[in-house]
C-alpha cells in the first residue's frame, strides 16, 4: 500500500471509531446530534488523530489502544474549527468544502456544537483507562496536556492573539506566538499523547516533541502558502482569505519563496528529530513528506 492509501485507510479507521463515540443523529435532542455529526463528518484530513496513532507506533505502542485518544483530539480540533468559523470570529461560510456549521444550523447551535465536542473530547479520553487498560497516570497526564494545549496558553491564546492582531502589521515574534499555539499546540499534543499512553521514555518524548514542533511549523507555513496559491475546490475554503482579513502569515511577512524555504527547513528538522528512531517511526517520516507536499 502506498503512503497516501495508508493515510486514507487510517482516516477511515478514525472515522469508524468517531462514529461509535458520537450519539446517533436521532438521539434526543436530535438537532444537536445532527449538527455535531455534520461538523465531524464534513470532511477533514484527520491529521491529528493519525499523529496520535503514529506517535504510539514510534515507541512500539499499539495504535488500536490509543484510538480513543486519537478521536478525542479530532473532536477537540473540530470544536475549534466550528467556533473559529462563527460570525464573531472569522465569519466563514465554507469549511472542509461544505457550508459551515452556523450557516446550516444557526449560530446558537454552532456554539453548542463546539461546546459539546470539547466536552466529549475529554469524556472519551477519560474512558481510556477503564476501556483500554491504559495505566491511569498516563491518561491523567494526557488529559492535563490536552487541556493545556486547548487553553489560554495554547489554542485559545493563539486565537486571541490572532484576532487582536487582525489589520496590524505583525512581526516574526508575534507570528510565531500565534502559530505555535493555534496550530502547533494541538499537533504537538497529538504526537505526545500517542507516545505517553504507550509508555514512552522522557528521552523519546523530547525527540518526538522536537519532531512535532517542526512538523507543526511546516504544516502552518504550507497552510499559509495554500491560502495564496491553493485551489479553492481542493482546499475547501476560499483562497486569499488571509490577505482579505489582513491575517499574519508567513508569505505575507517573508514572501512566497522564503516561506517555501522555511517550510522545507522545518521539514528537515522534523526528520532530523527522528534520527534515533528506527523503522517504527517511518509513518511519522512519511507524514513530513505529506505535510510539505499537500495541496489541501
Ligand atoms: C476557536 C479556540 C478557537 C481556536 C480556533 C482552529 C483555529 C483556532 C482556527 C482555524 C484557522 C486556522 C488556519 C488555524 C490553524 C490551524 C489549522 C491549519 C487548522 C486547519 O487544520 P486542517 O487543515 O483541517 O488539518 P482539517 O479540516 O483537514 O481537519
JSON list of C-alpha atoms and ligand atoms in Angstrom, two decimals, residues 43-48 74 77 79-81 83-84 89-90 95-96 150 155-156 159 179 182-183 219-220 223 237 294 296, ligand 1:
[
{"chain": "A", "resi": 43, "resn": "UNK", "atom": "CA", "xyz": [-14.51, 16.03, 5.71]},
{"chain": "A", "resi": 44, "resn": "UNK", "atom": "CA", "xyz": [-11.08, 16.74, 7.13]},
{"chain": "A", "resi": 45, "resn": "UNK", "atom": "CA", "xyz": [-7.72, 15.08, 6.69]},
{"chain": "A", "resi": 46, "resn": "UNK", "atom": "CA", "xyz": [-7.67, 13.59, 10.22]},
{"chain": "A", "resi": 47, "resn": "UNK", "atom": "CA", "xyz": [-4.02, 14.59, 10.51]},
{"chain": "A", "resi": 48, "resn": "UNK", "atom": "CA", "xyz": [-4.08, 14.98, 14.30]},
{"chain": "A", "resi": 74, "resn": "UNK", "atom": "CA", "xyz": [-10.13, 15.23, 16.43]},
{"chain": "A", "resi": 77, "resn": "UNK", "atom": "CA", "xyz": [-9.94, 20.14, 16.72]},
{"chain": "A", "resi": 79, "resn": "UNK", "atom": "CA", "xyz": [-14.74, 22.26, 18.04]},
{"chain": "A", "resi": 80, "resn": "UNK", "atom": "CA", "xyz": [-12.04, 24.84, 17.33]},
{"chain": "A", "resi": 81, "resn": "UNK", "atom": "CA", "xyz": [-12.94, 24.96, 13.64]},
{"chain": "A", "resi": 83, "resn": "UNK", "atom": "CA", "xyz": [-16.08, 28.20, 16.75]},
{"chain": "A", "resi": 84, "resn": "UNK", "atom": "CA", "xyz": [-13.42, 29.80, 14.55]},
{"chain": "A", "resi": 89, "resn": "UNK", "atom": "CA", "xyz": [-14.61, 35.23, 14.90]},
{"chain": "A", "resi": 90, "resn": "UNK", "atom": "CA", "xyz": [-13.63, 34.55, 11.27]},
{"chain": "A", "resi": 95, "resn": "UNK", "atom": "CA", "xyz": [-15.22, 24.70, 5.88]},
{"chain": "A", "resi": 96, "resn": "UNK", "atom": "CA", "xyz": [-13.94, 21.39, 4.64]},
{"chain": "A", "resi": 150, "resn": "UNK", "atom": "CA", "xyz": [-6.51, 23.83, 24.26]},
{"chain": "A", "resi": 155, "resn": "UNK", "atom": "CA", "xyz": [-5.13, 27.19, 21.13]},
{"chain": "A", "resi": 156, "resn": "UNK", "atom": "CA", "xyz": [-7.25, 29.88, 22.78]},
{"chain": "A", "resi": 159, "resn": "UNK", "atom": "CA", "xyz": [-6.71, 32.57, 18.63]},
{"chain": "A", "resi": 179, "resn": "UNK", "atom": "CA", "xyz": [1.08, 29.75, 15.15]},
{"chain": "A", "resi": 182, "resn": "UNK", "atom": "CA", "xyz": [-3.14, 27.96, 17.13]},
{"chain": "A", "resi": 183, "resn": "UNK", "atom": "CA", "xyz": [-1.63, 25.15, 15.09]},
{"chain": "A", "resi": 219, "resn": "UNK", "atom": "CA", "xyz": [2.13, 22.48, 8.32]},
{"chain": "A", "resi": 220, "resn": "UNK", "atom": "CA", "xyz": [1.25, 26.07, 9.17]},
{"chain": "A", "resi": 223, "resn": "UNK", "atom": "CA", "xyz": [-1.37, 26.25, 5.09]},
{"chain": "A", "resi": 237, "resn": "UNK", "atom": "CA", "xyz": [-12.34, 27.17, 1.54]},
{"chain": "A", "resi": 294, "resn": "UNK", "atom": "CA", "xyz": [-0.09, 18.54, 0.42]},
{"chain": "A", "resi": 296, "resn": "UNK", "atom": "CA", "xyz": [-5.33, 20.62, 0.73]},
{"chain": "B", "resi": 1, "resn": "LIG", "atom": "C1", "xyz": [-11.88, 28.90, 18.41]},
{"chain": "B", "resi": 1, "resn": "LIG", "atom": "C2", "xyz": [-10.33, 28.37, 20.34]},
{"chain": "B", "resi": 1, "resn": "LIG", "atom": "C3", "xyz": [-10.55, 28.53, 18.91]},
{"chain": "B", "resi": 1, "resn": "LIG", "atom": "C4", "xyz": [-9.49, 28.33, 18.10]},
{"chain": "B", "resi": 1, "resn": "LIG", "atom": "C5", "xyz": [-9.56, 28.36, 16.66]},
{"chain": "B", "resi": 1, "resn": "LIG", "atom": "C6", "xyz": [-8.50, 26.11, 14.50]},
{"chain": "B", "resi": 1, "resn": "LIG", "atom": "C7", "xyz": [-8.40, 27.56, 14.69]},
{"chain": "B", "resi": 1, "resn": "LIG", "atom": "C8", "xyz": [-8.22, 28.09, 16.09]},
{"chain": "B", "resi": 1, "resn": "LIG", "atom": "C9", "xyz": [-8.55, 28.36, 13.67]},
{"chain": "B", "resi": 1, "resn": "LIG", "atom": "C10", "xyz": [-8.81, 27.89, 12.27]},
{"chain": "B", "resi": 1, "resn": "LIG", "atom": "C11", "xyz": [-7.97, 28.64, 11.30]},
{"chain": "B", "resi": 1, "resn": "LIG", "atom": "C12", "xyz": [-6.58, 28.12, 11.17]},
{"chain": "B", "resi": 1, "resn": "LIG", "atom": "C13", "xyz": [-5.91, 28.35, 9.88]},
{"chain": "B", "resi": 1, "resn": "LIG", "atom": "C14", "xyz": [-5.99, 27.53, 12.17]},
{"chain": "B", "resi": 1, "resn": "LIG", "atom": "C15", "xyz": [-4.65, 26.97, 12.12]},
{"chain": "B", "resi": 1, "resn": "LIG", "atom": "C16", "xyz": [-4.78, 25.52, 12.30]},
{"chain": "B", "resi": 1, "resn": "LIG", "atom": "C17", "xyz": [-5.27, 24.89, 11.04]},
{"chain": "B", "resi": 1, "resn": "LIG", "atom": "C18", "xyz": [-4.39, 24.94, 9.85]},
{"chain": "B", "resi": 1, "resn": "LIG", "atom": "C19", "xyz": [-6.46, 24.31, 11.04]},
{"chain": "B", "resi": 1, "resn": "LIG", "atom": "C20", "xyz": [-6.98, 23.52, 9.91]},
{"chain": "B", "resi": 1, "resn": "LIG", "atom": "O1", "xyz": [-6.46, 22.22, 10.08]},
{"chain": "B", "resi": 1, "resn": "LIG", "atom": "P1", "xyz": [-6.56, 21.11, 8.97]},
{"chain": "B", "resi": 1, "resn": "LIG", "atom": "O2", "xyz": [-6.05, 21.64, 7.67]},
{"chain": "B", "resi": 1, "resn": "LIG", "atom": "O3", "xyz": [-8.13, 20.91, 8.87]},
{"chain": "B", "resi": 1, "resn": "LIG", "atom": "O4", "xyz": [-5.91, 19.88, 9.49]},
{"chain": "B", "resi": 1, "resn": "LIG", "atom": "P2", "xyz": [-8.98, 19.60, 8.52]},
{"chain": "B", "resi": 1, "resn": "LIG", "atom": "O5", "xyz": [-10.28, 20.15, 8.01]},
{"chain": "B", "resi": 1, "resn": "LIG", "atom": "O6", "xyz": [-8.25, 18.80, 7.47]},
{"chain": "B", "resi": 1, "resn": "LIG", "atom": "O7", "xyz": [-9.15, 18.85, 9.79]}
]
